[in-house]
Amino acid sequence: MFKMNVNILLVACVVSGILGACQGGQLRKNFYQNTCPSAEEIVRNVTWNHVSSNPNLPAKLLRMHFHDCFVRGCDGSVLLNSTANNTAEKDAAPNLSLAGFNVIDDIKENLENKCPGIVSCADILALAARDSVSFQFKRSLWKVLTGRRDGTISRTREALINIPPPVFNFTQLKQSFASKNLTVHDLVVLSGSHTIGVGHCPTFSNRLYNFTGKGDQDPSLNATYAAFLKTKCPSLNDTTTTVEMDPGSSLKFDTGYYATLKQQKGLFQSDAALLTNKGAANIVQELGDNDKFFTEFAQSMVRMGAIEVLTGTSGEIRSKCWAVNSN
């Protein structure tokens, strides 16, 4: 009974447009309606303008949002530059391949010109991730509740600890997501974001050349696909080559990832891991349905976007997304 009540509360929070006690923040729809009515329109217009000339951006901004939320919550801490006294999250190994910071800066500049000191960088990132993925559909794929404030702390070490690497097994993935109050269902649904974007050779080449440390290949990887990957990444030392995560469809947000996964062609160990648990594998099967995936992805993104958010008077509203405000 208790479990049912918790689920009802969470659904009620999402449906009403407010994520309160159930996710630790006070986010709501149209947070800027009175203080900066055109905020969301500005974010969308600038984002779509960038995506129209760079179709790789949706995957990059979605990944940046994920990496932000898993470290100190969705507080824009991934956007901060390192300083003389601190090495920031963006300089941690998992974040060195992040891109799209220029888009966030462009959006922020436009918003500061229109409504100075009002819209947080954390909200900009959450909205831009949604809007970039939505560009191909010309409609919003999920609701973004707003009201986040910006954090002032960004540490490399915390990124290394909190961002789940592509070599995680199912147990490790489950624990990582559970630590952010996300379920196995959220894990499988959000993994569907791998339907767009690319992976760098070092993130998966151990599966090709040295899976157990004995110069072997991951037996769970489709042999034909593995042979193809070896032509793309001929050695463990290739740090520049990238491979589509959803072969032949890496720019289209769809259910292709799940079809690929069922063919044992998931690029990362963390992808293949989803099939090693019966419950997760059943969810993979269900998400092959286009309507179901889009519905579930929208709900999981709302939950992810509410991780440990700063609201009210916590944090600050940065005037530059790459630096904390000077006192």
CSV table of C-alpha atoms in Angstrom, one decimal:
chain,number,residue,atom,x,y,z
A,1,MET,CA,0.0,0.0,0.0
A,2,PHE,CA,2.8,2.4,0.9
A,3,LYS,CA,4.5,1.8,-2.4
A,4,MET,CA,1.3,2.5,-4.3
A,5,ASN,CA,0.8,5.8,-2.4
A,6,VAL,CA,4.4,6.9,-3.3
A,7,ASN,CA,3.7,6.1,-7.0
A,8,ILE,CA,0.5,8.0,-6.9
A,9,LEU,CA,2.2,11.0,-5.3
A,10,LEU,CA,4.9,11.0,-8.0
A,11,VAL,CA,2.3,10.8,-10.8
A,12,ALA,CA,0.4,13.6,-9.1
A,13,CYS,CA,3.5,15.8,-8.9
A,14,VAL,CA,4.2,15.3,-12.6
A,15,VAL,CA,0.6,15.7,-13.7
A,16,SER,CA,0.1,18.9,-11.7
A,17,GLY,CA,3.3,20.4,-13.1
A,18,ILE,CA,5.0,20.7,-9.7
A,19,LEU,CA,7.8,18.5,-8.4
A,20,GLY,CA,7.9,19.2,-4.7
A,21,ALA,CA,8.8,17.0,-1.8
A,22,CYS,CA,8.8,13.8,-3.8
A,23,GLN,CA,11.9,15.0,-5.7
A,24,GLY,CA,13.3,17.5,-3.3
A,25,GLY,CA,12.7,20.6,-5.3
A,26,GLN,CA,10.0,23.1,-6.2
A,27,LEU,CA,9.9,23.1,-10.0
A,28,ARG,CA,6.9,24.0,-12.0
A,29,LYS,CA,5.6,24.8,-15.4
A,30,ASN,CA,6.1,28.3,-16.8
A,31,PHE,CA,8.3,29.4,-13.8
A,32,TYR,CA,9.3,32.5,-15.8
A,33,GLN,CA,5.9,33.5,-17.0
A,34,ASN,CA,5.9,36.8,-15.0
A,35,THR,CA,9.6,37.6,-14.7
A,36,CYS,CA,10.7,36.7,-18.3
A,37,PRO,CA,7.7,35.6,-20.4
A,38,SER,CA,9.7,35.0,-23.6
A,39,ALA,CA,12.4,32.9,-21.8
A,40,GLU,CA,11.4,29.5,-23.2
A,41,GLU,CA,10.8,30.9,-26.6
A,42,ILE,CA,14.3,32.5,-26.7
A,43,VAL,CA,15.9,29.2,-25.6
A,44,ARG,CA,14.0,27.3,-28.3
A,45,ASN,CA,14.7,29.7,-31.1
A,46,VAL,CA,18.5,29.9,-30.3
A,47,THR,CA,18.7,26.2,-29.9
A,48,TRP,CA,16.9,25.4,-33.1
A,49,ASN,CA,19.0,27.9,-35.0
A,50,HIS,CA,22.2,26.0,-33.8
A,51,VAL,CA,20.7,22.5,-34.5
A,52,SER,CA,19.6,23.5,-38.0
A,53,SER,CA,23.3,23.9,-38.9
A,54,ASN,CA,24.7,21.2,-36.6
A,55,PRO,CA,22.5,18.0,-36.5
A,56,ASN,CA,25.0,16.4,-34.0
A,57,LEU,CA,23.9,18.9,-31.2
A,58,PRO,CA,20.9,17.1,-29.8
A,59,ALA,CA,23.0,14.1,-28.7
A,60,LYS,CA,25.6,16.4,-27.2
A,61,LEU,CA,23.2,18.7,-25.3
A,62,LEU,CA,21.2,15.7,-24.0
A,63,ARG,CA,24.4,14.1,-22.8
A,64,MET,CA,25.5,17.3,-21.1
A,65,HIS,CA,22.2,17.6,-19.3
A,66,PHE,CA,22.6,14.0,-18.0
A,67,HIS,CA,26.1,14.5,-16.9
A,68,ASP,CA,25.1,17.7,-15.1
A,69,CYS,CA,22.2,16.1,-13.2
A,70,PHE,CA,24.2,13.1,-12.0
A,71,VAL,CA,26.7,15.4,-10.3
A,72,ARG,CA,25.3,17.6,-7.5
A,73,GLY,CA,21.9,17.4,-9.2
A,74,CYS,CA,20.7,19.6,-12.2
A,75,ASP,CA,22.5,22.7,-11.1
A,76,GLY,CA,24.5,23.7,-14.1
A,77,SER,CA,27.8,22.7,-12.4
A,78,VAL,CA,29.0,21.0,-15.5
A,79,LEU,CA,29.1,24.3,-17.3
A,80,LEU,CA,31.6,25.9,-14.9
A,81,ASN,CA,35.2,26.4,-16.0
A,82,SER,CA,38.1,25.3,-13.9
A,83,THR,CA,39.9,28.1,-12.0
A,84,ALA,CA,43.4,28.5,-10.6
A,85,ASN,CA,42.3,26.9,-7.4
A,86,ASN,CA,39.8,24.2,-8.6
A,87,THR,CA,39.5,21.7,-11.4
A,88,ALA,CA,35.9,21.6,-12.5
A,89,GLU,CA,33.6,18.8,-13.7
A,90,LYS,CA,34.0,19.6,-17.3
A,91,ASP,CA,37.7,18.7,-17.1
A,92,ALA,CA,37.0,15.3,-15.6
A,93,ALA,CA,37.7,12.4,-18.0
A,94,PRO,CA,34.0,11.5,-18.6
A,95,ASN,CA,33.3,15.1,-19.7
A,96,LEU,CA,36.3,15.9,-21.9
A,97,SER,CA,34.2,14.9,-25.0
A,98,LEU,CA,31.2,17.0,-24.0
A,99,ALA,CA,30.4,19.7,-26.6
A,100,GLY,CA,27.8,22.4,-27.1
A,101,PHE,CA,28.9,24.8,-24.4
A,102,ASN,CA,28.9,27.6,-27.0
A,103,VAL,CA,25.2,27.0,-27.5
A,104,ILE,CA,24.4,27.5,-23.8
A,105,ASP,CA,26.5,30.6,-23.8
A,106,ASP,CA,24.7,32.0,-26.8
A,107,ILE,CA,21.3,31.3,-25.2
A,108,LYS,CA,22.4,32.9,-21.9
A,109,GLU,CA,23.7,36.0,-23.7
A,110,ASN,CA,20.3,36.4,-25.4
A,111,LEU,CA,18.4,36.0,-22.1
A,112,GLU,CA,20.6,38.4,-20.2
A,113,ASN,CA,19.9,41.0,-22.9
A,114,LYS,CA,16.2,40.5,-22.5
A,115,CYS,CA,15.9,39.6,-18.8
A,116,PRO,CA,19.1,40.2,-16.9
A,117,GLY,CA,19.7,38.0,-13.8
A,118,ILE,CA,16.5,36.0,-14.2
A,119,VAL,CA,17.0,32.7,-16.0
A,120,SER,CA,19.3,30.1,-14.5
A,121,CYS,CA,21.9,28.2,-16.5
A,122,ALA,CA,20.6,25.0,-15.1
A,123,ASP,CA,17.2,25.7,-16.6
A,124,ILE,CA,18.8,26.8,-19.9
A,125,LEU,CA,20.6,23.4,-20.1
A,126,ALA,CA,17.4,21.5,-19.3
A,127,LEU,CA,15.4,23.4,-21.8
A,128,ALA,CA,18.1,23.3,-24.5
A,129,ALA,CA,18.5,19.5,-24.2
A,130,ARG,CA,14.7,19.1,-24.7
A,131,ASP,CA,14.5,21.6,-27.5
A,132,SER,CA,17.5,20.3,-29.4
A,133,VAL,CA,16.1,16.7,-29.5
A,134,SER,CA,12.6,18.1,-30.3
A,135,PHE,CA,13.9,20.0,-33.4
A,136,GLN,CA,13.3,17.1,-35.8
A,137,PHE,CA,9.7,16.9,-34.7
A,138,LYS,CA,9.0,20.7,-34.5
A,139,ARG,CA,7.2,20.1,-31.2
A,140,SER,CA,8.3,19.6,-27.6
A,141,LEU,CA,8.9,15.9,-26.8
A,142,TRP,CA,8.6,16.4,-23.0
A,143,LYS,CA,7.7,19.0,-20.4
A,144,VAL,CA,10.6,20.8,-18.7
A,145,LEU,CA,9.5,22.1,-15.3
A,146,THR,CA,11.6,25.1,-14.4
A,147,GLY,CA,12.8,27.0,-11.3
A,148,ARG,CA,16.2,25.5,-10.9
A,149,ARG,CA,19.0,27.7,-9.5
A,150,ASP,CA,22.7,27.5,-10.3
A,151,GLY,CA,25.2,25.7,-8.1
A,152,THR,CA,28.5,27.3,-7.2
A,153,ILE,CA,30.6,24.2,-6.7
A,154,SER,CA,32.1,22.0,-9.5
A,155,ARG,CA,34.7,19.4,-8.7
A,156,THR,CA,36.4,16.9,-11.1
A,157,ARG,CA,36.4,14.2,-8.4
A,158,GLU,CA,32.7,14.3,-8.0
A,159,ALA,CA,32.2,13.8,-11.8
A,160,LEU,CA,34.4,10.7,-11.7
A,161,ILE,CA,32.5,9.3,-8.7
A,162,ASN,CA,28.9,10.0,-9.9
A,163,ILE,CA,28.8,9.6,-13.7
A,164,PRO,CA,28.2,5.9,-14.6
A,165,PRO,CA,30.9,4.8,-17.1
A,166,PRO,CA,30.2,2.7,-20.2
A,167,VAL,CA,31.9,-0.3,-18.7
A,168,PHE,CA,29.4,-0.7,-15.8
A,169,ASN,CA,27.5,-3.9,-15.4
A,170,PHE,CA,23.8,-4.1,-14.6
A,171,THR,CA,24.3,-4.1,-10.8
A,172,GLN,CA,26.5,-1.1,-10.9
A,173,LEU,CA,24.1,0.8,-13.2
A,174,LYS,CA,21.1,0.0,-11.0
A,175,GLN,CA,23.0,1.3,-8.0
A,176,SER,CA,24.1,4.4,-9.8
A,177,PHE,CA,20.6,5.3,-10.8
A,178,ALA,CA,19.1,4.3,-7.4
A,179,SER,CA,21.5,6.8,-5.8
A,180,LYS,CA,19.7,9.5,-7.8
A,181,ASN,CA,16.2,8.1,-6.9
A,182,LEU,CA,15.8,6.7,-10.4
A,183,THR,CA,14.5,3.2,-11.0
A,184,VAL,CA,15.5,0.3,-13.3
A,185,HIS,CA,12.7,1.5,-15.6
A,186,ASP,CA,14.3,4.9,-15.8
A,187,LEU,CA,17.7,3.3,-16.5
A,188,VAL,CA,16.4,1.4,-19.5
A,189,VAL,CA,14.3,4.3,-20.8
A,190,LEU,CA,17.0,6.9,-20.5
A,191,SER,CA,19.5,4.5,-22.1
A,192,GLY,CA,17.3,5.0,-25.1
A,193,SER,CA,19.0,8.4,-25.6
A,194,HIS,CA,21.8,6.3,-27.2
A,195,THR,CA,19.6,6.2,-30.3
A,196,ILE,CA,21.4,9.5,-31.2
A,197,GLY,CA,25.1,10.3,-31.0
A,198,VAL,CA,28.4,8.5,-31.2
A,199,GLY,CA,30.9,6.8,-29.0
A,200,HIS,CA,34.7,7.1,-29.0
A,201,CYS,CA,36.7,4.0,-29.6
A,202,PRO,CA,38.3,3.9,-26.0
A,203,THR,CA,34.8,3.7,-24.5
A,204,PHE,CA,34.1,0.3,-26.0
A,205,SER,CA,37.3,-1.1,-27.7
A,206,ASN,CA,38.1,-3.3,-24.6
A,207,ARG,CA,35.1,-5.4,-25.7
A,208,LEU,CA,36.9,-6.0,-29.0
A,209,TYR,CA,40.5,-6.6,-27.9
A,210,ASN,CA,40.8,-7.2,-24.2
A,211,PHE,CA,37.5,-8.0,-22.6
A,212,THR,CA,38.7,-10.0,-19.6
A,213,GLY,CA,42.4,-8.9,-19.7
A,214,LYS,CA,43.4,-11.9,-21.9
A,215,GLY,CA,43.2,-10.3,-25.3
A,216,ASP,CA,39.7,-11.7,-25.9
A,217,GLN,CA,36.5,-10.4,-27.3
A,218,ASP,CA,33.2,-9.8,-25.4
A,219,PRO,CA,31.1,-13.0,-26.3
A,220,SER,CA,27.9,-11.1,-25.8
A,221,LEU,CA,28.7,-8.8,-28.7
A,222,ASN,CA,27.4,-9.7,-32.2
A,223,ALA,CA,30.4,-11.2,-34.0
A,224,THR,CA,29.6,-9.6,-37.3
A,225,TYR,CA,29.2,-6.2,-35.6
A,226,ALA,CA,32.4,-6.7,-33.6
A,227,ALA,CA,34.3,-7.4,-36.9
A,228,PHE,CA,32.9,-4.1,-38.3
A,229,LEU,CA,33.9,-2.2,-35.1
A,230,LYS,CA,37.4,-3.5,-35.4
A,231,THR,CA,37.7,-1.9,-38.9
A,232,LYS,CA,36.6,1.4,-37.3
A,233,CYS,CA,38.8,1.1,-34.2
A,234,PRO,CA,41.9,-1.0,-35.3
A,235,SER,CA,43.6,-0.6,-31.9
A,236,LEU,CA,43.1,0.2,-28.2
A,237,ASN,CA,45.1,3.4,-28.7
A,238,ASP,CA,42.7,5.1,-31.1
A,239,THR,CA,41.4,8.1,-29.2
A,240,THR,CA,39.9,10.1,-32.1
A,241,THR,CA,37.6,7.8,-34.1
A,242,THR,CA,33.9,7.8,-33.3
A,243,VAL,CA,31.2,5.2,-34.1
A,244,GLU,CA,27.4,5.6,-34.3
A,245,MET,CA,25.7,4.3,-31.2
A,246,ASP,CA,22.6,3.4,-33.3
A,247,PRO,CA,24.1,2.3,-36.6
A,248,GLY,CA,22.7,4.1,-39.6
A,249,SER,CA,20.3,6.2,-37.5
A,250,SER,CA,22.5,8.2,-35.2
A,251,LEU,CA,20.8,11.6,-36.0
A,252,LYS,CA,17.2,10.4,-35.7
A,253,PHE,CA,15.6,10.2,-32.3
A,254,ASP,CA,13.6,6.9,-32.4
A,255,THR,CA,13.4,3.4,-31.0
A,256,GLY,CA,16.2,2.1,-33.1
A,257,TYR,CA,18.5,1.7,-30.1
A,258,TYR,CA,16.3,-1.1,-28.7
A,259,ALA,CA,16.2,-3.0,-32.0
A,260,THR,CA,19.9,-2.7,-32.1
A,261,LEU,CA,20.2,-3.9,-28.5
A,262,LYS,CA,18.2,-7.0,-29.2
A,263,GLN,CA,20.6,-7.9,-32.0
A,264,GLN,CA,23.5,-7.8,-29.5
A,265,LYS,CA,24.8,-4.7,-31.2
A,266,GLY,CA,24.7,-2.4,-28.2
A,267,LEU,CA,27.9,-0.4,-28.4
A,268,PHE,CA,28.9,-0.2,-24.7
A,269,GLN,CA,29.0,-2.8,-22.0
A,270,SER,CA,26.5,-0.7,-20.2
A,271,ASP,CA,24.1,-1.2,-23.1
A,272,ALA,CA,24.6,-4.9,-23.3
A,273,ALA,CA,24.1,-5.1,-19.5
A,274,LEU,CA,20.5,-4.2,-19.9
A,275,LEU,CA,19.8,-7.6,-21.4
A,276,THR,CA,21.5,-9.5,-18.5
A,277,ASN,CA,18.6,-8.7,-16.1
A,278,LYS,CA,15.2,-10.3,-16.9
A,279,GLY,CA,13.2,-7.2,-15.7
A,280,ALA,CA,15.3,-4.8,-17.7
A,281,ALA,CA,15.3,-7.1,-20.8
A,282,ASN,CA,11.5,-7.1,-20.6
A,283,ILE,CA,11.4,-3.3,-20.6
A,284,VAL,CA,13.8,-3.3,-23.6
A,285,GLN,CA,11.2,-5.4,-25.4
A,286,GLU,CA,8.3,-3.1,-24.5
A,287,LEU,CA,10.2,0.1,-25.6
A,288,GLY,CA,10.4,-1.1,-29.2
A,289,ASP,CA,7.0,0.4,-29.5
A,290,ASN,CA,7.4,4.0,-30.7
A,291,ASP,CA,4.5,5.6,-28.7
A,292,LYS,CA,5.4,3.8,-25.5
A,293,PHE,CA,9.0,4.9,-25.8
A,294,PHE,CA,8.2,8.5,-26.3
A,295,THR,CA,5.7,8.5,-23.5
A,296,GLU,CA,8.1,6.8,-21.1
A,297,PHE,CA,11.1,8.9,-22.1
A,298,ALA,CA,9.1,12.1,-21.4
A,299,GLN,CA,8.3,10.9,-17.9
A,300,SER,CA,11.8,9.7,-17.1
A,301,MET,CA,13.3,13.0,-18.3
A,302,VAL,CA,11.0,14.9,-15.9
A,303,ARG,CA,12.3,12.7,-13.1
A,304,MET,CA,15.9,13.1,-14.1
A,305,GLY,CA,15.6,16.8,-14.5
A,306,ALA,CA,14.5,17.1,-10.8
A,307,ILE,CA,17.5,15.3,-9.3
A,308,GLU,CA,18.7,17.3,-6.2
A,309,VAL,CA,17.7,20.6,-7.7
A,310,LEU,CA,18.5,23.9,-6.0
A,311,THR,CA,15.4,26.1,-5.8
A,312,GLY,CA,14.1,29.1,-3.9
A,313,THR,CA,17.0,31.0,-2.4
A,314,SER,CA,19.6,28.2,-2.7
A,315,GLY,CA,22.5,28.7,-5.2
A,316,GLU,CA,22.4,31.7,-7.5
A,317,ILE,CA,21.5,32.9,-11.0
A,318,ARG,CA,24.8,33.1,-12.8
A,319,SER,CA,25.3,36.0,-15.2
A,320,LYS,CA,27.8,33.8,-17.1
A,321,CYS,CA,27.2,30.1,-17.3
A,322,TRP,CA,30.9,29.3,-17.2
A,323,ALA,CA,31.7,31.2,-14.0
A,324,VAL,CA,30.2,31.8,-10.6
A,325,ASN,CA,29.1,35.3,-9.8
A,326,SER,CA,31.7,37.5,-8.1
A,327,ASN,CA,30.7,38.7,-4.6
